Coordinates of C-alpha atoms and ligand atoms in Angstrom, one line a residue:
X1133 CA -7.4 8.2 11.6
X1134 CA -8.1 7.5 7.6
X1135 CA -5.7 5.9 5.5
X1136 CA -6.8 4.3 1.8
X1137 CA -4.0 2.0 1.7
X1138 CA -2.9 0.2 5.3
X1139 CA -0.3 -1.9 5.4
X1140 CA 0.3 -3.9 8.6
X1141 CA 3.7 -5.3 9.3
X1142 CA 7.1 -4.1 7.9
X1143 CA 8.8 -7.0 6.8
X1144 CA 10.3 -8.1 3.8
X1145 CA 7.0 -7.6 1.4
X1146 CA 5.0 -5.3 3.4
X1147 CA 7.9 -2.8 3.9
X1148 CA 9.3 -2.9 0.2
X1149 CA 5.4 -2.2 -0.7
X1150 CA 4.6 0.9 1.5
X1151 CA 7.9 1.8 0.2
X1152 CA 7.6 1.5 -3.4
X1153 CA 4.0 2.9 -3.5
X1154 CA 5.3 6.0 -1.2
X1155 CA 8.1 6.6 -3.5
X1156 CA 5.6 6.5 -6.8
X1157 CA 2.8 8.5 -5.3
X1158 CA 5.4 11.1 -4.1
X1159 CA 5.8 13.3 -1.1
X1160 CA 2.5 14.5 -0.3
X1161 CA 0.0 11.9 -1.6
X1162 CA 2.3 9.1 -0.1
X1163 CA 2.1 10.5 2.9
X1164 CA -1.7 11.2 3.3
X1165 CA -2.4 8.0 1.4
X1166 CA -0.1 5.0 2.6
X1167 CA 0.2 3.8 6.3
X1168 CA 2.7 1.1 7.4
X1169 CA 1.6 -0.2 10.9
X1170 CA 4.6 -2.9 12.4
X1171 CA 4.7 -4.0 16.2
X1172 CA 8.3 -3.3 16.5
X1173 CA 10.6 0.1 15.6
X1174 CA 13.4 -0.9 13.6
X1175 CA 13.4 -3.0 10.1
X1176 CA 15.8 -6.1 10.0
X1177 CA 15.6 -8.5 6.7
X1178 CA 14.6 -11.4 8.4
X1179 CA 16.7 -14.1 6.5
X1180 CA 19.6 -12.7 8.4
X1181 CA 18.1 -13.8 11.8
X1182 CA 20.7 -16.4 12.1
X1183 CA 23.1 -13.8 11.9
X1184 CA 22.0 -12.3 14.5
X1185 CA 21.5 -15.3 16.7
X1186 CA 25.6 -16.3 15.9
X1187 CA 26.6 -12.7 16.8
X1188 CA 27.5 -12.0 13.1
X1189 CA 25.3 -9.1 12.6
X1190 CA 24.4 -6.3 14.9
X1191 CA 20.8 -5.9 15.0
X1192 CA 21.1 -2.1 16.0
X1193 CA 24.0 -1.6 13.6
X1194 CA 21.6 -3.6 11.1
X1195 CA 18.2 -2.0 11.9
X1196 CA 16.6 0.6 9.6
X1197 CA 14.2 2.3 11.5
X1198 CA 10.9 3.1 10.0
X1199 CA 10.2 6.7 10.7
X1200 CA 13.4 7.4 8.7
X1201 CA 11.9 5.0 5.7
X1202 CA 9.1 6.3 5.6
X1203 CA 10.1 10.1 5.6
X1204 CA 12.7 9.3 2.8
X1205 CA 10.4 6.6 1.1
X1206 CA 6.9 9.2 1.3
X1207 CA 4.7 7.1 3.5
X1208 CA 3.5 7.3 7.1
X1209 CA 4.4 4.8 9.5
X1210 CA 2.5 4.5 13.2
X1211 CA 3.8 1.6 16.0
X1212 CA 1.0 -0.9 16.8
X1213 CA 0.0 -4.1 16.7
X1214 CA -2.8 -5.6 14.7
X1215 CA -5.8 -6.8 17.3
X1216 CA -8.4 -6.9 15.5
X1217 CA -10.2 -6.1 12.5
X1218 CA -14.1 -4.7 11.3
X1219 CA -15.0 -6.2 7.3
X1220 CA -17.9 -3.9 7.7
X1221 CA -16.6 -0.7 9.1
X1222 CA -13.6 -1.0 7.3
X1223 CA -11.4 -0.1 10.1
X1224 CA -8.6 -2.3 12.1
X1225 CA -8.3 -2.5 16.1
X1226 CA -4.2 -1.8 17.3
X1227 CA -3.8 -3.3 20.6
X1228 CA -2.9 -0.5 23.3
X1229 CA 1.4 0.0 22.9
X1230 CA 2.7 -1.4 26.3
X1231 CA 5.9 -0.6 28.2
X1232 CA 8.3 -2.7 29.3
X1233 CA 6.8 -2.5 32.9
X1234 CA 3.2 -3.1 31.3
X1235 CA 1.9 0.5 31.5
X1236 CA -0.2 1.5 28.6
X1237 CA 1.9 3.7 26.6
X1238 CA -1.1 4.1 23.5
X1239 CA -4.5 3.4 24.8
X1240 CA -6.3 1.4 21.7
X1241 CA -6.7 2.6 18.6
X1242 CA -9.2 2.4 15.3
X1243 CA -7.6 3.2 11.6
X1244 CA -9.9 3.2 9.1
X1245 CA -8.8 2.4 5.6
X1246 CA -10.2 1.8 1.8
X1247 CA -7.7 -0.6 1.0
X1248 CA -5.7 -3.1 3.6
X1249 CA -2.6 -5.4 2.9
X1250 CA -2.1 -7.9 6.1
X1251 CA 1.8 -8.7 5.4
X1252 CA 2.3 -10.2 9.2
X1253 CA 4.9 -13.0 8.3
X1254 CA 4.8 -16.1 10.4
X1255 CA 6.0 -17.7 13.1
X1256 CA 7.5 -21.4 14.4
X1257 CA 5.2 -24.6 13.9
X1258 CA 6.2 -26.8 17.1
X1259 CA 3.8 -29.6 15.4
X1260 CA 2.6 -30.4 18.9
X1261 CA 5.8 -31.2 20.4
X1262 CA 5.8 -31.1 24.2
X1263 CA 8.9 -28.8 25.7
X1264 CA 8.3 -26.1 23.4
X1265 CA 9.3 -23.8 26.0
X1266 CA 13.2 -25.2 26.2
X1267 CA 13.9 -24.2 22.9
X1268 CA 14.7 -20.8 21.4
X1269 CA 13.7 -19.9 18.1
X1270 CA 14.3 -17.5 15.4
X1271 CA 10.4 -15.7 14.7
X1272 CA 12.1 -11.5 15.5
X1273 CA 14.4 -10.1 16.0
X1274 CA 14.0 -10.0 19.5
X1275 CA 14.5 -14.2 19.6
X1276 CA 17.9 -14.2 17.9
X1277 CA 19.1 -11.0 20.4
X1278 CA 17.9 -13.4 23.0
X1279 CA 19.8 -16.5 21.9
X1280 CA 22.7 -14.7 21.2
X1281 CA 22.8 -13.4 24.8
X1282 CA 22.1 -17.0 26.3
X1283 CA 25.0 -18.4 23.5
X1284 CA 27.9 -15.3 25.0
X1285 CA 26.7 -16.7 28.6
X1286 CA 27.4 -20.4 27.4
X1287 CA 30.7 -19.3 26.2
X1288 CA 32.1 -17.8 29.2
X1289 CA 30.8 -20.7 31.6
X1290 CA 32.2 -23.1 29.2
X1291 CA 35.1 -21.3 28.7
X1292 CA 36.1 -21.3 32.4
X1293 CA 34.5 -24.6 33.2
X1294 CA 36.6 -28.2 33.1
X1295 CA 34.7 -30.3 30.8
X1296 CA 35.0 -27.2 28.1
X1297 CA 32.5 -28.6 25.8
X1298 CA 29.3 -27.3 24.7
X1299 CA 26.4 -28.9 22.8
X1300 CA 24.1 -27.3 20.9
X1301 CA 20.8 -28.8 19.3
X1302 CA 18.5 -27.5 16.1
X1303 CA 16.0 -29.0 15.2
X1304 CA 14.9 -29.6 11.5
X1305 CA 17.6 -28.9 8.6
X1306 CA 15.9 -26.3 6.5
X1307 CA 17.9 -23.3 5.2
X1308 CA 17.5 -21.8 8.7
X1309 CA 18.7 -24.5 10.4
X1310 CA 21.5 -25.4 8.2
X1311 CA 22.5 -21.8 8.1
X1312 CA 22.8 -20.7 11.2
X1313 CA 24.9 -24.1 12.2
X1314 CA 27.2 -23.0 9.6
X1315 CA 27.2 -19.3 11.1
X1316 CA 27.6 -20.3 14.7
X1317 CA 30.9 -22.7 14.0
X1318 CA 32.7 -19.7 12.4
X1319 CA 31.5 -17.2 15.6
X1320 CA 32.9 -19.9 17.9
X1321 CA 36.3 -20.4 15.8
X1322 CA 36.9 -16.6 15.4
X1323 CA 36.2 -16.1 19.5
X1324 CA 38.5 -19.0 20.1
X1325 CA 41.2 -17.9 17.8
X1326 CA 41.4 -15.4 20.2
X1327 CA 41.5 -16.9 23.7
X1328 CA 44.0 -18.0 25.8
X1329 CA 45.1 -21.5 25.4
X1330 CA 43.4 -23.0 28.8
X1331 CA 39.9 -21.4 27.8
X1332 CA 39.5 -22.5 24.5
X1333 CA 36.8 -24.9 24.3
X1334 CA 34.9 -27.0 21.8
X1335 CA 31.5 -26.4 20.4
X1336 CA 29.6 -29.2 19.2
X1337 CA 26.8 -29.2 17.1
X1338 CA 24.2 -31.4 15.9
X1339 CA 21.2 -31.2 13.2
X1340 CA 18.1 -33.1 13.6
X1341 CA 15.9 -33.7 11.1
X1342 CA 13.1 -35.7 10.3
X1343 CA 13.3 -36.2 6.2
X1344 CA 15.9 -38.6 4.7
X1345 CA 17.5 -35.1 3.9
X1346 CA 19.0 -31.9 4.8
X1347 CA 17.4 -28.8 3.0
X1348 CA 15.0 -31.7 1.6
X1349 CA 12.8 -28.9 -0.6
X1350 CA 15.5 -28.2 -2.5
X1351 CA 17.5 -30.4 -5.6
X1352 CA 19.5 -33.8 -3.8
X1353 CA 22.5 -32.2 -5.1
X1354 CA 22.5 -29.1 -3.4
X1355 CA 21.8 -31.5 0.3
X1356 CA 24.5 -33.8 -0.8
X1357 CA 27.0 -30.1 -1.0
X1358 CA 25.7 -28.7 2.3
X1359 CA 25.8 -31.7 4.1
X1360 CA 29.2 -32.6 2.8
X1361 CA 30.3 -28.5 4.3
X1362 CA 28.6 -28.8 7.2
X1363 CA 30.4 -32.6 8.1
X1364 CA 33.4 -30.4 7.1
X1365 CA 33.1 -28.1 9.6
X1366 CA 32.2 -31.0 12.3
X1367 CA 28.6 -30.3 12.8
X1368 CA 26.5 -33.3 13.5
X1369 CA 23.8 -34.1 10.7
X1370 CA 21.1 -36.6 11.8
X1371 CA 18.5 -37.0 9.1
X1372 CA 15.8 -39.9 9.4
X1373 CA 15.1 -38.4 13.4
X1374 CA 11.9 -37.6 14.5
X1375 CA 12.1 -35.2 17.8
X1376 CA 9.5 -36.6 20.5
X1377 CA 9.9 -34.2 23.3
X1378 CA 12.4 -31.1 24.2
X1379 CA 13.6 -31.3 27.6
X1380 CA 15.4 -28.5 29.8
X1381 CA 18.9 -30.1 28.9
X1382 CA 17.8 -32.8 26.0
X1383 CA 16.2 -33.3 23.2
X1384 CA 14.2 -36.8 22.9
X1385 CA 13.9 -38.5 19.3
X1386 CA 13.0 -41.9 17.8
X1387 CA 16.5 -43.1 17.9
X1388 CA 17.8 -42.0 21.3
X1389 CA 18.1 -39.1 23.8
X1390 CA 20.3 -36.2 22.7
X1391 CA 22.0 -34.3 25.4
X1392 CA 22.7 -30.3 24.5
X1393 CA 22.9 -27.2 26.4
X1394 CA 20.9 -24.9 24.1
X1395 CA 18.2 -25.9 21.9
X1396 CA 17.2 -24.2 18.5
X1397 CA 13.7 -24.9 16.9
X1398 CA 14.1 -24.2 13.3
X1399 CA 11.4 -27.1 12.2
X1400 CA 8.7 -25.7 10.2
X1401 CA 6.5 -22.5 9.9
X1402 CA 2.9 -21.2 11.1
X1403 CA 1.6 -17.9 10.8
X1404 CA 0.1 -16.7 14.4
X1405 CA -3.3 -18.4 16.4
X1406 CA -4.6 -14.7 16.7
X1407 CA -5.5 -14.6 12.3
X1408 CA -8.2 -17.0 12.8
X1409 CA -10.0 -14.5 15.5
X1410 CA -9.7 -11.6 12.3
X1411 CA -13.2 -13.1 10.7
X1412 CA -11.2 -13.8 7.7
X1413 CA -10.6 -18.1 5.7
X1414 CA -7.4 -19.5 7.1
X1415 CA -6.0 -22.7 6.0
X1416 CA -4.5 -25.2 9.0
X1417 CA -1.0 -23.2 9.1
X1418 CA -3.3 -19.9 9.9
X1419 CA -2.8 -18.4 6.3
X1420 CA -4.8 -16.3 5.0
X1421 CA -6.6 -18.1 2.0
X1422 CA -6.4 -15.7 -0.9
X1423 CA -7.7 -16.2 -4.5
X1424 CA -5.5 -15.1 -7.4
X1425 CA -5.0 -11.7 -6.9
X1426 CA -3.8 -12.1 -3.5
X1427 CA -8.0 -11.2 -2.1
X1428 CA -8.9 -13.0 1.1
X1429 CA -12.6 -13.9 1.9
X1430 CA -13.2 -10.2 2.9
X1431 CA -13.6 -7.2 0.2
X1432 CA -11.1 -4.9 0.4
X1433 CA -8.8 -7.1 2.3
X1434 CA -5.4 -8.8 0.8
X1435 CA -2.8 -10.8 2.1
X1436 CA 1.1 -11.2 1.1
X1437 CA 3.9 -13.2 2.2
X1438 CA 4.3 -15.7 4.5
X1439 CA 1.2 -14.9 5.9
X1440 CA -0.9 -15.6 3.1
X1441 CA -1.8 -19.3 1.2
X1442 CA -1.5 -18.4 -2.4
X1443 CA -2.2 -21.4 -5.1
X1444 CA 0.8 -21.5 -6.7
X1445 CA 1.6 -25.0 -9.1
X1446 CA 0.1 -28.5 -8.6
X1447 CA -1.8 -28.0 -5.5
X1448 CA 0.8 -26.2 -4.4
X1449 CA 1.5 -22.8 -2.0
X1450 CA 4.0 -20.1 -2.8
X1451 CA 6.6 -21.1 -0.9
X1452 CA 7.2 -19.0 2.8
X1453 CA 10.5 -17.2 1.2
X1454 CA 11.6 -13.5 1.0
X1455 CA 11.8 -13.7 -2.9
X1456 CA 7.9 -14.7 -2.9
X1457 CA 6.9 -11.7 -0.7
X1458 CA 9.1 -9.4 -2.9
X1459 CA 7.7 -10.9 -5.7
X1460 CA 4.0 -9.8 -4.2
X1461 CA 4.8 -6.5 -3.4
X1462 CA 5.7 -5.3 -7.2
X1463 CA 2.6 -7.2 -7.6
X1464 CA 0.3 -5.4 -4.9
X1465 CA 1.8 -2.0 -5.7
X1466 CA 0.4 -2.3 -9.6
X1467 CA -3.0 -3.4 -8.3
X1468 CA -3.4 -0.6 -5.6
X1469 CA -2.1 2.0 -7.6
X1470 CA -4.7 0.9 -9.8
X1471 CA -7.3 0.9 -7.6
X1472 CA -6.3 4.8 -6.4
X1473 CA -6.6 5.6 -10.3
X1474 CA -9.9 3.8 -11.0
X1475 CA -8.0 1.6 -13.3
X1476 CA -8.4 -1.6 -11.5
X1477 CA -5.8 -4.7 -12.4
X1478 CA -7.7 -7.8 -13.4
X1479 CA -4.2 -10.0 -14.2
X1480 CA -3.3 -12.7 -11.9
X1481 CA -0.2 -12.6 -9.5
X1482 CA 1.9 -15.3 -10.8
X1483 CA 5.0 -16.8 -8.6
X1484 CA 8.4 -17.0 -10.6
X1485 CA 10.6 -19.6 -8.5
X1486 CA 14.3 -18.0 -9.3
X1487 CA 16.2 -20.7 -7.6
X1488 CA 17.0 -21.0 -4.1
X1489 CA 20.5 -20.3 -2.4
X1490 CA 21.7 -21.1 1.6
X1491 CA 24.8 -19.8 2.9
X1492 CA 27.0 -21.8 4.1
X1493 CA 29.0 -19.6 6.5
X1494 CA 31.5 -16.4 5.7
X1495 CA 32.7 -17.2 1.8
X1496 CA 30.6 -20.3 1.0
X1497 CA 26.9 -21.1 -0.4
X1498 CA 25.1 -23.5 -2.4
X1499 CA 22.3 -23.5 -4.9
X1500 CA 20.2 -23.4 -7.8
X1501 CA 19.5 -20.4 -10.3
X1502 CA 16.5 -20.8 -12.6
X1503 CA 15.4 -19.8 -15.5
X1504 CA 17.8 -18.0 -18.1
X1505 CA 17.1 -17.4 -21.5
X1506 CA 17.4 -21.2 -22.0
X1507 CA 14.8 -21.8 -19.2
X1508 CA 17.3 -24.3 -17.7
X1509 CA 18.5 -24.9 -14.1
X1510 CA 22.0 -23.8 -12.9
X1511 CA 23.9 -25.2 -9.9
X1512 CA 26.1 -22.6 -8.1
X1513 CA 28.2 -22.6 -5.3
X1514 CA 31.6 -21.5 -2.9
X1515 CA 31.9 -17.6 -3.2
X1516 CA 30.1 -17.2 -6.1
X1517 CA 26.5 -18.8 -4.6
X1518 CA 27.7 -16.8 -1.6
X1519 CA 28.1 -13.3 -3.3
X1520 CA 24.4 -14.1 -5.2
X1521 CA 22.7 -14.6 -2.0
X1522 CA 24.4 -11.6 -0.4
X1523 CA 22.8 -10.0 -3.0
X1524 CA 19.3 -10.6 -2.1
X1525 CA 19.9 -8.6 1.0
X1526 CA 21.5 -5.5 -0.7
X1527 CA 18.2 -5.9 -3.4
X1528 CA 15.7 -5.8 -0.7
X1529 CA 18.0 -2.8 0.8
X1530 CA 17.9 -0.9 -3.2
X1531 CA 14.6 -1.2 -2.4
X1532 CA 13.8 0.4 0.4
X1533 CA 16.8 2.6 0.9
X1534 CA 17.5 2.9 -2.5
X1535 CA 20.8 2.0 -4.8
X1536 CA 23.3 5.2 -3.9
X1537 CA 23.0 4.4 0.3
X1538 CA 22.8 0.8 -0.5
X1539 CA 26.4 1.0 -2.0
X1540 CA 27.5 3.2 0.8
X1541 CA 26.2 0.9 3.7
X1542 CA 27.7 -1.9 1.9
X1543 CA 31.0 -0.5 1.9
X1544 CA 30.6 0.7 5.6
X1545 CA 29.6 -2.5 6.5
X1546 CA 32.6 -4.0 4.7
X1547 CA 34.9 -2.2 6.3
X1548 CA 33.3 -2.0 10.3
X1549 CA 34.2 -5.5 9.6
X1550 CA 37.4 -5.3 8.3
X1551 CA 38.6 -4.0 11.6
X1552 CA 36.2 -4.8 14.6
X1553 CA 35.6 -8.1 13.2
X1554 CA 33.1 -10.3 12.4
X1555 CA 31.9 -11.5 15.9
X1556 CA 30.1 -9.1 18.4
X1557 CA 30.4 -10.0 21.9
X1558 CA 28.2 -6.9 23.1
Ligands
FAD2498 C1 16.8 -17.3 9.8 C2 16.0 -17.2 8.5 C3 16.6 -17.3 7.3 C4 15.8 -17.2 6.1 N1 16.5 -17.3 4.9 C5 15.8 -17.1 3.8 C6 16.4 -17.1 2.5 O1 17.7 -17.3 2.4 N2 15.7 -16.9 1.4 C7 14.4 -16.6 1.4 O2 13.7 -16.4 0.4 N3 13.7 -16.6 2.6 C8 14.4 -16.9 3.8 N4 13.7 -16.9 5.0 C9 12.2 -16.7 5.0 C10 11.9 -15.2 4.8 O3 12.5 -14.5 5.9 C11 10.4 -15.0 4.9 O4 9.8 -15.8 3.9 C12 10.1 -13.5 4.6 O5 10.7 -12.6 5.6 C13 8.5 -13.3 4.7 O6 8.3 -11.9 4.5 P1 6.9 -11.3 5.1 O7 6.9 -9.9 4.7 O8 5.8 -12.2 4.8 O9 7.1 -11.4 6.7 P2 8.3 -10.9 7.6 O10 9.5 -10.5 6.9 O11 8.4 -11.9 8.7 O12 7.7 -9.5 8.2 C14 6.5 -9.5 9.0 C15 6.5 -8.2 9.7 O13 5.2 -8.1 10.4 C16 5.4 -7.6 11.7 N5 4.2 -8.1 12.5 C17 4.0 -9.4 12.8 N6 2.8 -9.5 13.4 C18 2.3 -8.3 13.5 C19 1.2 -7.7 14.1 N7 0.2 -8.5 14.7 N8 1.0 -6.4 14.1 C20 1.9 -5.6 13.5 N9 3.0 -6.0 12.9 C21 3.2 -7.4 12.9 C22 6.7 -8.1 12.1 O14 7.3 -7.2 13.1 C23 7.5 -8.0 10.8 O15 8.2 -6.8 10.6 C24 14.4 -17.0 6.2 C25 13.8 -16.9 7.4 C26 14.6 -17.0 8.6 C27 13.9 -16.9 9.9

């Protein structure tokens, strides 16, 4: 199998990529020119995870799946995952496709390409700490569908037990973290709201977090705001903790053991162990190292997203956030399309930081918009900050599905809600 542009892994920048080179090359020429490789079926934006994880969002109501993209979108898209990869044959290695009872579905498999983009996202960074296996985390789709069946279990044994109280534990108070404590307190109150008076039972949470902070990358005020909503809504915010160990039923810190009975790692970011076994530079996280114009150490090769360590400002990376990979893909599509037309791109990818926004729960967000006309920095929040960042989903959606069906699922969306609800218990 040939392909002159392969993509692996369909996430927020490789999947708006294949689609927006697909949809410029057109029906044919997409098709024979651009492959999308990702290890699972379906598409789900992955900053809405947490939604997942609270039972917010239905992941199979969610999912886009991407034979359907990339018919509509003009590319071709094949289920594997990425095992190795030959600089000097130009060809990648896709494991053999397994099923669920470990049978080889797809025996190996060699693609050869002119041109590939490694767009693999990352994972968690457990920074060494023993227990890693107690806590659940958020790196698929497949991790928040598994928390969110462990979380309905823990609500019907609480529910029915006597103590009625259940603790939950995440660890570090990034967007993620503070995000989906926000999400799972309104799942909680809207399935209570509806039980019988002797089952309701209370849900505590609490944050743990090493910096002096919450959400400690982004402007003090917009901590002081979410930490001040989250005390609202009776969540537990310990800043200044350092986590030690995670046991079965605990976690251990620097200031004390912390009993809960379900444990969220939402700490810090790595991209996999298996990129340094690809021949290519990684940094310490596993990035791929990549000069200017997004090239790793190999020719032919680039890297986007969270997966790759771009310079960005003073020493520092493009930061590991949806808008960067977007950002990357418009960037990667100019330079390939250029390469297919012998008009090779020689300008630099450069990172535009618009701001940053976290949501707080159903109606409510915080944070910062840059830029303008005057260049300055605006602080937003309530509805409004909410509605901007719900717009960030429905962009990456114009993207890939395009503005008409974007408008439509939004409205459908809208109004599943309106009458099943906002909590899935299925
Ligand atoms: C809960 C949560 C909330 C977030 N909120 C925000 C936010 O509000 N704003 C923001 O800017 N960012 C947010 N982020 C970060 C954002 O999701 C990532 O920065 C962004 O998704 C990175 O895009 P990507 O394309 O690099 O990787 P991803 O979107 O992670 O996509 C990677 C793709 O590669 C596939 N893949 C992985 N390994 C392989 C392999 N070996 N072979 C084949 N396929 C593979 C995966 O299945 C996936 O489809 C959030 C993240 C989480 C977890």
């Amino acid at each position: 199998m040939h392909y002159d542009i392969v993509i692996v892994g369909g996430g927020a920048g490789g999947l708006e990529l294949a689609a927006s080179l697909g949809r410029t090359l057109g029906r044919h020429s997409g098709q024979e020119k651009v492959l999308l490789i990702d290890r699972a079926s379906f598409h789900i934006w992955k900053p809405t995870l947490h939604e997942v994880a609270a039972g917010t969002l239905d992941a199979h109501q969610e999912g886009l799946s991407y034979t359907t993209l990339a018919r509509r979108n003009h590319f071709s898209f094949t289920l594997g995952e990425l095992g190795g990869v030959d600089h000097q044959k130009r060809h990648i290695t896709l494991a053999p496709v397994l099923d669920i009872q470990g049978q080889v579905l797809v025996p190996e498999r060699h693609i050869s390409y002119r041109w590939l983009v490694l767009a693999i996202g990352s994972g968690s960074n457990f920074f060494g700490t023993p227990g890693a296996e107690h806590a659940y985390v958020l790196e698929q789709t497949l991790d928040a569908e598994r928390f969110h069946q462990r979380l309905l279990t823990a609500f019907v044994r609480t529910a029915f037990s006597e103590g009625k109280l259940l603790s939950l534990a995440i660890v570090g108070a990034g967007a993620t973290g503070v995000e989906l404590s926000a999400e799972l307190i309104e799942a909680h109150q809207e399935l209570t709201e509806g039980l019988s008076k002797e089952q309701r039972f209370r849900l505590d949470i609490t944050i743990v977090e090493a910096a002096p902070r919450i959400l400690a990358g982004l402007p003090e005020k917009i901590s002081h705001q979410a930490q001040v909503a989250l005390q609202r809504k009776q969540v537990k915010v310990l800043t200044s903790t350092r986590v030690q160990a995670i046991e079965a039923d605990a976690l251990v810190t620097d200031q004390g053991r912390i009993p809960a009975d379900l444990i969220v790692w939402a700490a810090g970011i790595k991209a996999a162990d298996s990129n340094e076994r690809l021949g290519l530079t990684t940094n310490r996280s596993h990035q791929f190292v990549v000069d200017a114009q997004l090239r790793t150490s190999a020719e032919g090769i680039y890297a986007m997203g969270d997966c790759a360590a771009c310079e960005w400002e003073s020493g520092r990376l493009v930061p590991a956030r949806a808008q960067a990979a977007h950002q990357q893909a418009s960037y990667l599509k100019q330079v390939l399309l250029g390469l297919l037309k012998e008009r090779p791109v020689s300008a630099p990818f450069q990172y535009r930081d618009f701001g940053s926004l976290v949501s707080l729960g159903e109606n409510k967000g915080v944070g910062n918009l840059m830029g303008g006309l005057s260049g300055r920095n605006f602080f937003v929040e309530g509805l409004i900050a909410k509605w901007m960042y719900m717009s960030l989903h429905l962009n990456h959606h114009r993207a890939i599905i395009g503005t008409i069906d974007t408008m439509v699922l939004a409205l459908v969306r809208l109004l599943q809600r309106r009458v099943s609800g906002r909590l899935k218990l299925h």
